PDB file of C-alpha atoms in Angstrom:
ATOM      1  CA  UNK A 430      16.290  12.472   9.581  1.00  0.00           C
ATOM      2  CA  UNK A 431      15.528  15.093   6.936  1.00  0.00           C
ATOM      3  CA  UNK A 432      17.831  13.401   4.421  1.00  0.00           C
ATOM      4  CA  UNK A 433      16.418   9.931   5.019  1.00  0.00           C
ATOM      5  CA  UNK A 434      15.491   8.181   1.770  1.00  0.00           C
ATOM      6  CA  UNK A 435      11.992   6.899   2.597  1.00  0.00           C
ATOM      7  CA  UNK A 436      11.614   5.020  -0.680  1.00  0.00           C
ATOM      8  CA  UNK A 437      14.831   3.139   0.025  1.00  0.00           C
ATOM      9  CA  UNK A 438      13.672   2.349   3.578  1.00  0.00           C
ATOM     10  CA  UNK A 439      10.343   1.044   2.252  1.00  0.00           C
ATOM     11  CA  UNK A 440      12.084  -1.073  -0.391  1.00  0.00           C
ATOM     12  CA  UNK A 441      14.420  -2.636   2.185  1.00  0.00           C
ATOM     13  CA  UNK A 442      11.543  -3.387   4.574  1.00  0.00           C
ATOM     14  CA  UNK A 443       9.521  -4.822   1.684  1.00  0.00           C
ATOM     15  CA  UNK A 444      12.441  -7.034   0.686  1.00  0.00           C
ATOM     16  CA  UNK A 445      13.055  -8.211   4.259  1.00  0.00           C
ATOM     17  CA  UNK A 446       9.408  -8.921   5.055  1.00  0.00           C
ATOM     18  CA  UNK A 447       7.973 -10.041   1.729  1.00  0.00           C
ATOM     19  CA  UNK A 448       4.929  -7.887   2.517  1.00  0.00           C
ATOM     20  CA  UNK A 449       3.670  -4.991   0.359  1.00  0.00           C
ATOM     21  CA  UNK A 450       4.534  -1.517   1.625  1.00  0.00           C
ATOM     22  CA  UNK A 451       3.393   1.963   0.619  1.00  0.00           C
ATOM     23  CA  UNK A 452       4.527   5.517   1.305  1.00  0.00           C
ATOM     24  CA  UNK A 453       2.049   8.393   1.393  1.00  0.00           C
ATOM     25  CA  UNK A 454       2.651  12.115   1.680  1.00  0.00           C
ATOM     26  CA  UNK A 455      -0.582  13.439   3.044  1.00  0.00           C
ATOM     27  CA  UNK A 456      -3.184  11.303   1.275  1.00  0.00           C
ATOM     28  CA  UNK A 457      -1.155  11.031  -1.928  1.00  0.00           C
ATOM     29  CA  UNK A 458       0.530   7.733  -2.731  1.00  0.00           C
ATOM     30  CA  UNK A 459       4.208   8.516  -3.394  1.00  0.00           C
ATOM     31  CA  UNK A 460       5.699   5.032  -3.585  1.00  0.00           C
ATOM     32  CA  UNK A 461       4.724   1.386  -3.276  1.00  0.00           C
ATOM     33  CA  UNK A 462       6.772  -1.773  -3.315  1.00  0.00           C
ATOM     34  CA  UNK A 463       5.728  -5.399  -3.467  1.00  0.00           C
ATOM     35  CA  UNK A 464       6.993  -8.715  -4.767  1.00  0.00           C
ATOM     36  CA  UNK A 465       3.388  -9.482  -5.652  1.00  0.00           C
ATOM     37  CA  UNK A 466       1.577  -7.851  -8.552  1.00  0.00           C
ATOM     38  CA  UNK A 467      -2.140  -7.579  -7.834  1.00  0.00           C
ATOM     39  CA  UNK A 468      -4.837  -6.244 -10.191  1.00  0.00           C
ATOM     40  CA  UNK A 469      -5.863  -3.837  -7.373  1.00  0.00           C
ATOM     41  CA  UNK A 470      -4.356  -3.028  -4.008  1.00  0.00           C
ATOM     42  CA  UNK A 471      -6.648  -4.361  -1.244  1.00  0.00           C
ATOM     43  CA  UNK A 472      -5.625  -1.495   1.058  1.00  0.00           C
ATOM     44  CA  UNK A 473      -8.020   0.689  -0.986  1.00  0.00           C
ATOM     45  CA  UNK A 474     -10.981  -0.841   0.872  1.00  0.00           C
ATOM     46  CA  UNK A 475      -9.633   0.245   4.261  1.00  0.00           C
ATOM     47  CA  UNK A 476      -8.077   3.654   3.645  1.00  0.00           C
ATOM     48  CA  UNK A 477     -10.918   5.542   5.336  1.00  0.00           C
ATOM     49  CA  UNK A 478     -10.219   3.605   8.551  1.00  0.00           C
ATOM     50  CA  UNK A 479      -6.437   3.779   8.147  1.00  0.00           C
ATOM     51  CA  UNK A 480      -6.514   7.597   7.767  1.00  0.00           C
ATOM     52  CA  UNK A 481      -8.041   7.825  11.258  1.00  0.00           C
ATOM     53  CA  UNK A 482      -4.927   6.262  12.831  1.00  0.00           C
ATOM     54  CA  UNK A 483      -2.738   9.181  13.922  1.00  0.00           C
ATOM     55  CA  UNK A 484      -0.443   7.563  16.519  1.00  0.00           C
ATOM     56  CA  UNK A 485       3.199   7.100  15.544  1.00  0.00           C
ATOM     57  CA  UNK A 486       2.621   3.339  15.322  1.00  0.00           C
ATOM     58  CA  UNK A 487      -0.684   1.619  14.728  1.00  0.00           C
ATOM     59  CA  UNK A 488      -2.363  -1.231  12.954  1.00  0.00           C
ATOM     60  CA  UNK A 489      -5.685  -2.118  11.389  1.00  0.00           C
ATOM     61  CA  UNK A 490      -7.231  -5.600  11.275  1.00  0.00           C
ATOM     62  CA  UNK A 491      -9.843  -6.396   8.610  1.00  0.00           C
ATOM     63  CA  UNK A 492     -12.936  -8.572   9.048  1.00  0.00           C
ATOM     64  CA  UNK A 493     -11.066 -11.505   7.493  1.00  0.00           C
ATOM     65  CA  UNK A 494      -8.109 -10.988   9.843  1.00  0.00           C
ATOM     66  CA  UNK A 495      -5.670  -9.467   7.388  1.00  0.00           C
ATOM     67  CA  UNK A 496      -3.689  -6.721   9.036  1.00  0.00           C
ATOM     68  CA  UNK A 497      -1.949  -3.550   8.017  1.00  0.00           C
ATOM     69  CA  UNK A 498       0.760  -1.796  10.015  1.00  0.00           C
ATOM     70  CA  UNK A 499       0.931   1.984  10.013  1.00  0.00           C
ATOM     71  CA  UNK A 500       3.744   4.441  10.769  1.00  0.00           C
ATOM     72  CA  UNK A 501       3.038   8.173  10.955  1.00  0.00           C
ATOM     73  CA  UNK A 502       6.008  10.507  10.649  1.00  0.00           C
ATOM     74  CA  UNK A 503       5.357  14.169   9.965  1.00  0.00           C
ATOM     75  CA  UNK A 504       3.450  14.437   6.683  1.00  0.00           C
ATOM     76  CA  UNK A 505       4.245  10.806   5.804  1.00  0.00           C
ATOM     77  CA  UNK A 506       2.284   7.643   6.419  1.00  0.00           C
ATOM     78  CA  UNK A 507       3.828   4.240   5.701  1.00  0.00           C
ATOM     79  CA  UNK A 508       1.475   1.266   5.398  1.00  0.00           C
ATOM     80  CA  UNK A 509       2.722  -2.310   5.372  1.00  0.00           C
ATOM     81  CA  UNK A 510       0.382  -5.171   4.572  1.00  0.00           C
ATOM     82  CA  UNK A 511      -1.794  -7.052   4.097  1.00  0.00           C
ATOM     83  CA  UNK A 512      -0.505 -10.076   5.878  1.00  0.00           C
ATOM     84  CA  UNK A 513      -1.841 -12.491   8.444  1.00  0.00           C
ATOM     85  CA  UNK A 514      -0.574 -15.392  10.485  1.00  0.00           C
ATOM     86  CA  UNK A 515      -2.466 -18.081   8.552  1.00  0.00           C
ATOM     87  CA  UNK A 516      -3.564 -18.163   4.923  1.00  0.00           C
ATOM     88  CA  UNK A 517      -6.858 -16.837   3.613  1.00  0.00           C
ATOM     89  CA  UNK A 518      -9.311 -19.247   2.051  1.00  0.00           C
ATOM     90  CA  UNK A 519      -9.978 -19.014  -1.678  1.00  0.00           C
ATOM     91  CA  UNK A 520     -13.546 -17.963  -0.875  1.00  0.00           C
ATOM     92  CA  UNK A 521     -12.373 -15.091   1.363  1.00  0.00           C
ATOM     93  CA  UNK A 522     -10.043 -13.880  -1.358  1.00  0.00           C
ATOM     94  CA  UNK A 523     -12.712 -14.148  -4.058  1.00  0.00           C
ATOM     95  CA  UNK A 524     -15.070 -12.101  -1.889  1.00  0.00           C
ATOM     96  CA  UNK A 525     -12.298  -9.544  -1.357  1.00  0.00           C
ATOM     97  CA  UNK A 526     -11.749  -9.399  -5.135  1.00  0.00           C
ATOM     98  CA  UNK A 527     -15.490  -8.805  -5.575  1.00  0.00           C
ATOM     99  CA  UNK A 528     -15.425  -5.976  -3.006  1.00  0.00           C
ATOM    100  CA  UNK A 529     -12.502  -4.430  -4.902  1.00  0.00           C
ATOM    101  CA  UNK A 530     -14.477  -4.697  -8.161  1.00  0.00           C
ATOM    102  CA  UNK A 531     -11.754  -6.788  -9.772  1.00  0.00           C
ATOM    103  CA  UNK A 532     -12.754  -8.117 -13.182  1.00  0.00           C
ATOM    104  CA  UNK A 533     -13.731 -11.770 -13.161  1.00  0.00           C
ATOM    105  CA  UNK A 534     -10.907 -12.642 -15.569  1.00  0.00           C
ATOM    106  CA  UNK A 535      -8.394 -11.161 -13.071  1.00  0.00           C
ATOM    107  CA  UNK A 536      -9.808 -12.793  -9.934  1.00  0.00           C
ATOM    108  CA  UNK A 537      -7.610 -15.901 -10.139  1.00  0.00           C
ATOM    109  CA  UNK A 538      -4.490 -13.723 -10.464  1.00  0.00           C
ATOM    110  CA  UNK A 539      -5.633 -11.777  -7.393  1.00  0.00           C
ATOM    111  CA  UNK A 540      -6.179 -14.975  -5.364  1.00  0.00           C
ATOM    112  CA  UNK A 541      -2.802 -16.419  -6.372  1.00  0.00           C
ATOM    113  CA  UNK A 542      -1.055 -13.111  -5.666  1.00  0.00           C
ATOM    114  CA  UNK A 543      -2.628 -12.709  -2.236  1.00  0.00           C
ATOM    115  CA  UNK A 544      -1.676 -16.272  -1.317  1.00  0.00           C
ATOM    116  CA  UNK A 545       1.950 -15.566  -2.233  1.00  0.00           C
ATOM    117  CA  UNK A 546       2.306 -12.670   0.248  1.00  0.00           C
ATOM    118  CA  UNK A 547       4.478 -13.784   3.162  1.00  0.00           C
ATOM    119  CA  UNK A 548       2.437 -14.655   6.254  1.00  0.00           C
ATOM    120  CA  UNK A 549       3.639 -13.493   9.633  1.00  0.00           C
ATOM    121  CA  UNK A 550       2.264 -12.908  13.096  1.00  0.00           C
ATOM    122  CA  UNK A 551       1.040  -9.451  14.045  1.00  0.00           C
ATOM    123  CA  UNK A 552       3.823  -9.316  16.648  1.00  0.00           C
ATOM    124  CA  UNK A 553       6.422  -9.525  13.863  1.00  0.00           C
ATOM    125  CA  UNK A 554       4.767  -6.684  11.954  1.00  0.00           C
ATOM    126  CA  UNK A 555       4.722  -4.678  15.188  1.00  0.00           C
ATOM    127  CA  UNK A 556       8.463  -5.278  15.672  1.00  0.00           C
ATOM    128  CA  UNK A 557       9.076  -3.962  12.146  1.00  0.00           C
ATOM    129  CA  UNK A 558       6.919  -0.937  12.933  1.00  0.00           C
ATOM    130  CA  UNK A 559       8.766  -0.240  16.192  1.00  0.00           C
ATOM    131  CA  UNK A 560      12.097  -0.344  14.345  1.00  0.00           C
ATOM    132  CA  UNK A 561      10.855   1.940  11.574  1.00  0.00           C
ATOM    133  CA  UNK A 562       9.367   4.288  14.162  1.00  0.00           C
ATOM    134  CA  UNK A 563      12.742   4.607  15.868  1.00  0.00           C
ATOM    135  CA  UNK A 564      14.447   5.383  12.548  1.00  0.00           C
ATOM    136  CA  UNK A 565      11.774   7.888  11.488  1.00  0.00           C
ATOM    137  CA  UNK A 566      10.617   9.451  14.743  1.00  0.00           C
ATOM    138  CA  UNK A 567      13.482   8.759  17.177  1.00  0.00           C
ATOM    139  CA  UNK A 568      10.967   7.150  19.529  1.00  0.00           C
ATOM    140  CA  UNK A 569      11.847   3.842  21.225  1.00  0.00           C
ATOM    141  CA  UNK A 570       8.808   1.608  21.611  1.00  0.00           C
ATOM    142  CA  UNK A 571       8.395  -2.003  22.616  1.00  0.00           C
ATOM    143  CA  UNK A 572       5.523  -4.442  22.419  1.00  0.00           C
TER     144      UNK A 572
END
């Protein structure tokens, strides 16, 4: 797996899922891919919690029920999300924009962008994670 192109893998998964995906080496962002352009990445609010997840496959659910899937492989961490099964309310997204310190003139773009991220059940994200884990870590997992 040493020659595996992680950026390519992330791009393909991002294209298939319609959900933002990021690749970290250590705590340094190496690559991110998303159909949606947001003024700020909402994952920033949750990185402290996400860094504590060390299992090969994990996930983090926010207070407003957005979730992020995590793959750990050697020095790399891949984070996919946010997504959720049902849409966020405008108010939830405006509060999230406020927490991210997004400028008021960019808040509507943030809300529209977040609403355009593909929604999917956590089980679907977990299936993606299990597949990626097999490719990256050679470990077969099931839900």
